[in-house]
Amino acid sequence: MNESERKTYRATARAHANVAVAKYWGKRDTNLNLPLFDSVAFNIEGLVTETTATWNDDDIHDALIINAWQVPPHAMGRIQRILDDIRTRKGWTKRCVLQSHNNFPLATGLASSASGCAAAAMAAAAAAELQLDQNTLSSIARLGSGSAARSIPAGWTRWHAGSLSDGSDAFATSIAPPNHWPLHVFVIQVSDAPKNVSSTECMLRCQKSPYWEAFLQQAKKAADIAQNAILQRDFPALTAAIHQNTMCLHALTMTCTPPVCYFAPKTIEILQRILRLCQAVPVCCTLDAGANVVILCEDTACPFIKNDIIALGLPFIQSRIGSGASVT
Ligand code: PMV
């Protein structure tokens, strides 16, 4: 047995979930998860996935263990692509065991796939002793879940759609660090049930909605509008951008065939409340492909908003704009 075979290739990385203010919705390449347009998001410090990757010569399959539960090999899904990519870069036949812990529920619209794939990409690359720059790591994370590209860089991020067919220019970069605009983030868990239609499936259906072209026109402008609001710390502009983008996305999902409605009754209650409040206090909200609501607010509104959220009687996390993925 040579030295490389005896050696333990292991590393641990952590990544945060991210939530978009200008959302990714539609792929120019389904295989490589290449988006049709740019998106802009922020990481959430309190929603974390920590993953340990170990490469070995003994197993015949890669393995994924999430919160102590082993995922069957056929259900590893797109995380397999991340490991295949790293294996190809190394010229290895080794297999990888990924042991992952989330501090929040999976597949409920809380972007667990984003933090999960970003942590997996960073841990597996570090364990394989690959020296990769942040853009390359973001592209590798993207192979697992598109939005995971945005969980690699820190703070406020932009995922560039790129134009190359191999996807090498479709990675996310940081547009501002977490302390650039230290807003408060509340994540309200309206439901802990997995969503009934995956983002990928719903994106495909949406392209046949009668409103697809109108959505596309708006969505292509959304990243620039959101980025400007963030760079200028312009809360009213951010509020207008995030609400329009969120509503356009959900209007679209409701008009595909068969229709998809990610809202739960409590989602609508919270939405209506925030849409009323945002006219008087600096608060806004969004939701991804799921029922849970993410609220952003400025310092002045925080105590009042928190009391309001407590009164809902639902589990919630209070957090801040988060850091990027890192090896621990
Ligand atoms: O990365 P995916 O395939 O889970 O898609 C994410 C889609 C949204 O969360 C709804 C939007 C976004 O930009 O994160």
Short mmCIF file of C-alpha atoms and ligand atoms in Angstrom, two decimals:
data_model
loop_
_atom_site.label_atom_id
_atom_site.label_comp_id
_atom_site.label_asym_id
_atom_site.label_seq_id
_atom_site.Cartn_x
_atom_site.Cartn_y
_atom_site.Cartn_z
CA MET A 1 0.00 0.00 0.00
CA ASN A 2 1.51 3.37 -0.94
CA GLU A 3 1.43 6.50 1.22
CA SER A 4 -1.52 8.12 -0.60
CA GLU A 5 -3.68 5.05 0.08
CA ARG A 6 -2.83 4.97 3.81
CA LYS A 7 -3.44 8.65 4.35
CA THR A 8 -6.75 9.93 5.74
CA TYR A 9 -8.32 12.52 3.46
CA ARG A 10 -10.77 14.29 5.74
CA ALA A 11 -11.98 17.88 6.20
CA THR A 12 -14.97 19.68 7.73
CA ALA A 13 -16.64 22.77 6.30
CA ARG A 14 -19.63 24.90 7.24
CA ALA A 15 -21.92 26.96 5.04
CA HIS A 16 -24.98 29.11 5.62
CA ALA A 17 -28.32 29.00 3.89
CA ASN A 18 -28.99 31.95 1.62
CA VAL A 19 -32.20 33.61 0.58
CA ALA A 20 -32.56 35.57 -2.64
CA VAL A 21 -33.88 39.10 -2.93
CA ALA A 22 -33.74 38.72 -6.74
CA LYS A 23 -34.51 35.08 -7.33
CA TYR A 24 -33.09 32.38 -9.55
CA TRP A 25 -35.94 30.69 -11.39
CA GLY A 26 -35.21 28.94 -14.69
CA LYS A 27 -32.21 27.14 -16.17
CA ARG A 28 -30.32 27.62 -19.41
CA ASP A 29 -28.77 24.18 -18.81
CA THR A 30 -30.52 21.69 -16.54
CA ASN A 31 -27.58 19.30 -16.28
CA LEU A 32 -25.10 21.92 -15.10
CA ASN A 33 -27.65 24.07 -13.22
CA LEU A 34 -26.88 27.14 -15.30
CA PRO A 35 -29.37 29.95 -14.66
CA LEU A 36 -31.19 32.06 -17.23
CA PHE A 37 -30.38 35.31 -15.41
CA ASP A 38 -28.37 36.69 -12.48
CA SER A 39 -29.71 36.49 -8.92
CA VAL A 40 -28.86 38.37 -5.71
CA ALA A 41 -29.06 36.95 -2.17
CA PHE A 42 -27.84 37.19 1.41
CA ASN A 43 -26.50 34.47 3.66
CA ILE A 44 -28.24 33.81 6.99
CA GLU A 45 -25.78 33.45 9.87
CA GLY A 46 -28.12 31.30 11.99
CA LEU A 47 -28.94 28.62 9.38
CA VAL A 48 -25.92 26.37 9.15
CA THR A 49 -24.89 23.08 7.60
CA GLU A 50 -21.67 21.52 8.81
CA THR A 51 -20.26 18.66 6.74
CA THR A 52 -17.30 16.34 7.17
CA ALA A 53 -15.98 14.69 4.01
CA THR A 54 -13.78 11.59 4.13
CA TRP A 55 -12.30 10.03 1.00
CA ASN A 56 -11.40 6.34 1.19
CA ASP A 57 -10.51 3.31 -0.93
CA ASP A 58 -12.75 0.83 0.89
CA ASP A 59 -16.28 1.79 -0.14
CA ILE A 60 -17.78 1.08 -3.54
CA HIS A 61 -20.34 3.91 -3.29
CA ASP A 62 -20.18 7.48 -2.10
CA ALA A 63 -22.33 8.02 1.00
CA LEU A 64 -24.33 10.89 2.41
CA ILE A 65 -25.40 10.88 6.06
CA ILE A 66 -27.65 13.78 7.07
CA ASN A 67 -28.32 14.33 10.77
CA ALA A 68 -27.21 10.69 11.40
CA TRP A 69 -29.56 9.24 8.72
CA GLN A 70 -27.88 7.51 5.77
CA VAL A 71 -29.42 8.56 2.47
CA PRO A 72 -29.81 5.57 0.06
CA PRO A 73 -27.23 5.79 -2.81
CA HIS A 74 -29.93 6.22 -5.48
CA ALA A 75 -31.38 9.17 -3.52
CA MET A 76 -28.12 11.10 -3.19
CA GLY A 77 -29.29 13.10 -6.17
CA ARG A 78 -27.23 15.97 -7.37
CA ILE A 79 -24.71 15.91 -4.53
CA GLN A 80 -23.20 13.02 -6.47
CA ARG A 81 -22.19 15.50 -9.19
CA ILE A 82 -20.15 17.50 -6.72
CA LEU A 83 -18.21 14.39 -5.70
CA ASP A 84 -17.80 13.24 -9.33
CA ASP A 85 -16.39 16.64 -10.26
CA ILE A 86 -13.83 16.57 -7.43
CA ARG A 87 -12.91 12.96 -8.20
CA THR A 88 -12.28 13.89 -11.85
CA ARG A 89 -10.10 16.86 -10.88
CA LYS A 90 -7.99 14.53 -8.69
CA GLY A 91 -7.98 11.61 -11.14
CA TRP A 92 -9.12 9.44 -8.20
CA THR A 93 -11.27 6.34 -7.89
CA LYS A 94 -11.70 6.91 -4.13
CA ARG A 95 -15.21 7.20 -2.69
CA CYS A 96 -16.39 9.88 -0.31
CA VAL A 97 -18.47 9.75 2.87
CA LEU A 98 -20.25 13.03 3.65
CA GLN A 99 -21.53 13.43 7.21
CA SER A 100 -23.75 16.44 7.41
CA HIS A 101 -25.64 18.27 10.17
CA ASN A 102 -28.25 20.95 9.63
CA ASN A 103 -29.60 23.12 12.41
CA PHE A 104 -32.89 23.54 10.51
CA PRO A 105 -35.44 21.35 8.63
CA LEU A 106 -34.64 20.07 5.14
CA ALA A 107 -36.48 20.83 1.89
CA THR A 108 -38.96 23.26 3.39
CA GLY A 109 -37.98 26.35 1.42
CA LEU A 110 -35.25 27.20 3.95
CA ALA A 111 -32.52 26.66 1.38
CA SER A 112 -31.09 23.57 3.09
CA SER A 113 -29.90 22.32 -0.31
CA ALA A 114 -27.90 25.54 -0.76
CA SER A 115 -26.00 25.31 2.52
CA GLY A 116 -25.79 21.51 2.19
CA CYS A 117 -24.24 21.53 -1.28
CA ALA A 118 -21.93 24.45 -0.47
CA ALA A 119 -20.64 22.73 2.67
CA ALA A 120 -20.26 19.42 0.79
CA ALA A 121 -18.30 21.04 -2.07
CA MET A 122 -15.97 22.89 0.29
CA ALA A 123 -15.41 19.91 2.61
CA ALA A 124 -14.89 17.39 -0.20
CA ALA A 125 -12.46 19.70 -2.06
CA ALA A 126 -10.50 20.48 1.13
CA ALA A 127 -10.41 16.79 2.10
CA ALA A 128 -9.02 16.00 -1.37
CA GLU A 129 -6.37 18.71 -0.77
CA LEU A 130 -7.43 20.66 -3.85
CA GLN A 131 -6.45 24.33 -3.77
CA LEU A 132 -9.44 25.93 -5.50
CA ASP A 133 -10.37 29.59 -5.69
CA GLN A 134 -13.76 30.80 -4.46
CA ASN A 135 -15.23 31.11 -7.97
CA THR A 136 -14.39 27.50 -8.79
CA LEU A 137 -15.82 26.28 -5.47
CA SER A 138 -18.99 28.25 -6.15
CA SER A 139 -19.28 26.57 -9.59
CA ILE A 140 -18.81 23.12 -8.04
CA ALA A 141 -21.43 23.81 -5.34
CA ARG A 142 -23.77 24.95 -8.14
CA LEU A 143 -23.67 21.45 -9.66
CA GLY A 144 -25.49 20.14 -6.59
CA SER A 145 -28.07 22.92 -6.27
CA GLY A 146 -28.10 26.14 -8.27
CA SER A 147 -28.61 28.45 -5.32
CA ALA A 148 -25.69 26.75 -3.47
CA ALA A 149 -23.33 28.81 -5.65
CA ARG A 150 -24.37 31.80 -3.51
CA SER A 151 -23.57 30.11 -0.16
CA ILE A 152 -19.81 30.06 -0.90
CA PRO A 153 -19.05 33.83 -0.89
CA ALA A 154 -19.84 35.99 2.15
CA GLY A 155 -22.63 38.41 2.96
CA TRP A 156 -24.63 39.85 0.06
CA THR A 157 -23.92 37.87 -3.08
CA ARG A 158 -24.61 37.86 -6.81
CA TRP A 159 -24.71 34.71 -8.90
CA HIS A 160 -23.62 35.58 -12.42
CA ALA A 161 -25.57 33.65 -15.04
CA GLY A 162 -22.52 33.64 -17.35
CA SER A 163 -22.68 32.68 -21.01
CA LEU A 164 -20.20 29.82 -21.42
CA SER A 165 -21.69 26.40 -22.13
CA ASP A 166 -19.37 24.64 -19.64
CA GLY A 167 -20.65 26.88 -16.82
CA SER A 168 -17.18 28.04 -15.78
CA ASP A 169 -18.43 31.66 -15.64
CA ALA A 170 -21.63 30.83 -13.72
CA PHE A 171 -20.47 31.41 -10.14
CA ALA A 172 -21.40 33.76 -7.32
CA THR A 173 -19.32 36.58 -5.89
CA SER A 174 -19.78 38.78 -2.86
CA ILE A 175 -21.18 42.24 -3.64
CA ALA A 176 -20.94 43.43 0.00
CA PRO A 177 -19.68 41.88 3.26
CA PRO A 178 -22.11 40.99 6.10
CA ASN A 179 -21.36 44.21 8.03
CA HIS A 180 -22.04 46.45 5.00
CA TRP A 181 -25.72 46.61 5.93
CA PRO A 182 -26.27 44.76 9.21
CA LEU A 183 -29.97 44.12 8.89
CA HIS A 184 -31.90 41.80 11.19
CA VAL A 185 -33.16 38.56 9.67
CA PHE A 186 -36.08 36.55 11.02
CA VAL A 187 -36.88 33.14 9.59
CA ILE A 188 -40.37 31.98 10.52
CA GLN A 189 -41.03 28.28 10.27
CA VAL A 190 -44.58 28.12 9.02
CA SER A 191 -44.20 24.46 8.09
CA ASP A 192 -41.58 21.76 8.66
CA ALA A 193 -43.06 19.46 6.00
CA PRO A 194 -40.96 18.93 2.86
CA LYS A 195 -42.28 20.91 -0.11
CA ASN A 196 -44.52 18.84 -2.39
CA VAL A 197 -43.00 20.02 -5.70
CA SER A 198 -39.23 20.47 -6.07
CA SER A 199 -37.80 23.76 -7.34
CA THR A 200 -36.40 22.03 -10.43
CA GLU A 201 -39.74 20.46 -11.34
CA CYS A 202 -41.63 23.69 -10.71
CA MET A 203 -39.15 25.76 -12.77
CA LEU A 204 -39.78 23.48 -15.75
CA ARG A 205 -43.54 23.75 -15.37
CA CYS A 206 -43.34 27.54 -15.06
CA GLN A 207 -41.77 27.90 -18.49
CA LYS A 208 -45.17 26.90 -19.89
CA SER A 209 -47.11 29.45 -17.85
CA PRO A 210 -48.88 32.07 -20.00
CA TYR A 211 -47.02 34.64 -17.87
CA TRP A 212 -43.52 33.20 -18.41
CA GLU A 213 -42.33 35.87 -20.90
CA ALA A 214 -43.57 38.71 -18.67
CA PHE A 215 -41.86 37.11 -15.66
CA LEU A 216 -38.61 36.72 -17.60
CA GLN A 217 -38.54 40.39 -18.58
CA GLN A 218 -38.95 41.49 -14.96
CA ALA A 219 -36.58 38.85 -13.55
CA LYS A 220 -33.74 39.85 -15.91
CA LYS A 221 -33.77 43.37 -14.42
CA ALA A 222 -34.24 42.30 -10.81
CA ALA A 223 -30.59 41.57 -9.90
CA ASP A 224 -29.37 45.05 -10.88
CA ILE A 225 -32.26 46.73 -9.04
CA ALA A 226 -31.66 44.70 -5.87
CA GLN A 227 -27.88 45.16 -6.02
CA ASN A 228 -28.24 48.96 -6.30
CA ALA A 229 -30.61 49.05 -3.32
CA ILE A 230 -28.15 46.97 -1.27
CA LEU A 231 -25.07 48.99 -2.22
CA GLN A 232 -26.88 52.23 -1.32
CA ARG A 233 -28.47 50.73 1.82
CA ASP A 234 -31.78 52.01 0.47
CA PHE A 235 -34.41 50.12 2.49
CA PRO A 236 -37.51 51.42 0.62
CA ALA A 237 -35.87 50.44 -2.70
CA LEU A 238 -34.99 46.99 -1.31
CA THR A 239 -38.55 46.57 -0.04
CA ALA A 240 -40.06 47.43 -3.43
CA ALA A 241 -37.63 45.10 -5.23
CA ILE A 242 -37.99 42.11 -2.90
CA HIS A 243 -41.79 42.27 -2.75
CA GLN A 244 -42.20 42.59 -6.50
CA ASN A 245 -39.76 39.76 -7.16
CA THR A 246 -41.35 37.45 -4.58
CA MET A 247 -44.88 38.08 -5.81
CA CYS A 248 -43.91 37.63 -9.47
CA LEU A 249 -42.35 34.26 -8.64
CA HIS A 250 -45.37 32.99 -6.71
CA ALA A 251 -47.86 34.37 -9.25
CA LEU A 252 -45.92 32.37 -11.83
CA THR A 253 -45.93 29.09 -9.89
CA MET A 254 -49.69 29.43 -9.42
CA THR A 255 -50.22 29.75 -13.17
CA CYS A 256 -48.27 26.70 -14.33
CA THR A 257 -49.90 23.38 -15.22
CA PRO A 258 -50.56 21.70 -12.88
CA PRO A 259 -50.42 24.79 -10.63
CA VAL A 260 -48.16 24.96 -7.59
CA CYS A 261 -49.08 26.97 -4.52
CA TYR A 262 -46.30 27.03 -1.93
CA PHE A 263 -48.26 29.25 0.48
CA ALA A 264 -49.78 27.89 3.67
CA PRO A 265 -52.58 29.84 5.40
CA LYS A 266 -50.11 31.27 7.93
CA THR A 267 -47.81 32.38 5.07
CA ILE A 268 -50.56 34.62 3.73
CA GLU A 269 -51.35 35.97 7.19
CA ILE A 270 -47.69 36.99 7.67
CA LEU A 271 -47.38 38.37 4.13
CA GLN A 272 -50.43 40.56 4.55
CA ARG A 273 -49.18 41.85 7.88
CA ILE A 274 -45.73 42.74 6.51
CA LEU A 275 -47.18 44.36 3.38
CA ARG A 276 -49.22 46.62 5.68
CA LEU A 277 -46.41 47.31 8.16
CA CYS A 278 -43.78 48.09 5.53
CA GLN A 279 -45.59 51.29 4.71
CA ALA A 280 -44.76 52.62 8.18
CA VAL A 281 -41.63 50.79 9.39
CA PRO A 282 -38.45 49.50 7.66
CA VAL A 283 -39.43 45.85 7.24
CA CYS A 284 -39.87 43.57 4.22
CA CYS A 285 -40.21 39.86 3.58
CA THR A 286 -39.75 37.10 1.07
CA LEU A 287 -40.23 33.38 0.66
CA ASP A 288 -38.63 30.83 -1.62
CA ALA A 289 -40.25 27.69 -2.99
CA GLY A 290 -41.91 26.82 0.32
CA ALA A 291 -44.24 28.14 2.99
CA ASN A 292 -41.67 29.67 5.36
CA VAL A 293 -41.25 33.42 5.51
CA VAL A 294 -37.98 35.36 5.80
CA ILE A 295 -38.24 38.89 7.19
CA LEU A 296 -35.60 41.63 6.94
CA CYS A 297 -35.73 44.77 9.05
CA GLU A 298 -33.61 47.67 10.24
CA ASP A 299 -32.57 48.25 13.88
CA THR A 300 -35.36 50.76 14.55
CA ALA A 301 -38.08 48.25 13.63
CA CYS A 302 -36.51 45.19 15.27
CA PRO A 303 -38.07 45.17 18.79
CA PHE A 304 -41.53 45.87 17.39
CA ILE A 305 -41.24 43.25 14.62
CA LYS A 306 -39.92 40.67 17.06
CA ASN A 307 -42.92 41.13 19.36
CA ASP A 308 -45.21 40.77 16.38
CA ILE A 309 -43.48 37.53 15.37
CA ILE A 310 -43.61 36.12 18.91
CA ALA A 311 -47.37 36.76 18.88
CA LEU A 312 -47.72 34.43 15.87
CA GLY A 313 -46.79 31.48 18.10
CA LEU A 314 -44.59 29.87 15.40
CA PRO A 315 -40.97 28.72 15.73
CA PHE A 316 -38.55 31.34 14.41
CA ILE A 317 -34.85 32.16 14.22
CA GLN A 318 -33.52 35.67 14.73
CA SER A 319 -30.28 36.19 12.90
CA ARG A 320 -28.03 38.48 10.88
CA ILE A 321 -26.54 38.61 7.39
CA GLY A 322 -24.19 35.64 7.27
CA SER A 323 -20.60 34.82 6.43
CA GLY A 324 -19.40 32.66 3.55
CA ALA A 325 -18.51 28.98 3.59
CA SER A 326 -15.34 28.05 5.44
CA VAL A 327 -13.22 25.05 6.35
CA THR A 328 -13.34 24.52 10.09
O1 PMV B 1 -31.25 25.93 -5.86
P1 PMV B 1 -32.60 25.37 -6.04
O2 PMV B 1 -32.66 24.44 -7.20
O3 PMV B 1 -33.15 24.76 -4.80
O4 PMV B 1 -33.59 26.58 -6.43
C1 PMV B 1 -33.81 27.67 -5.59
C2 PMV B 1 -34.94 28.48 -6.04
C3 PMV B 1 -35.38 29.60 -5.11
O5 PMV B 1 -34.98 29.34 -3.79
C4 PMV B 1 -36.89 29.69 -5.11
C5 PMV B 1 -34.87 30.95 -5.56
C6 PMV B 1 -33.46 31.30 -5.22
O6 PMV B 1 -32.89 32.15 -5.93
O7 PMV B 1 -32.91 30.78 -4.24
#
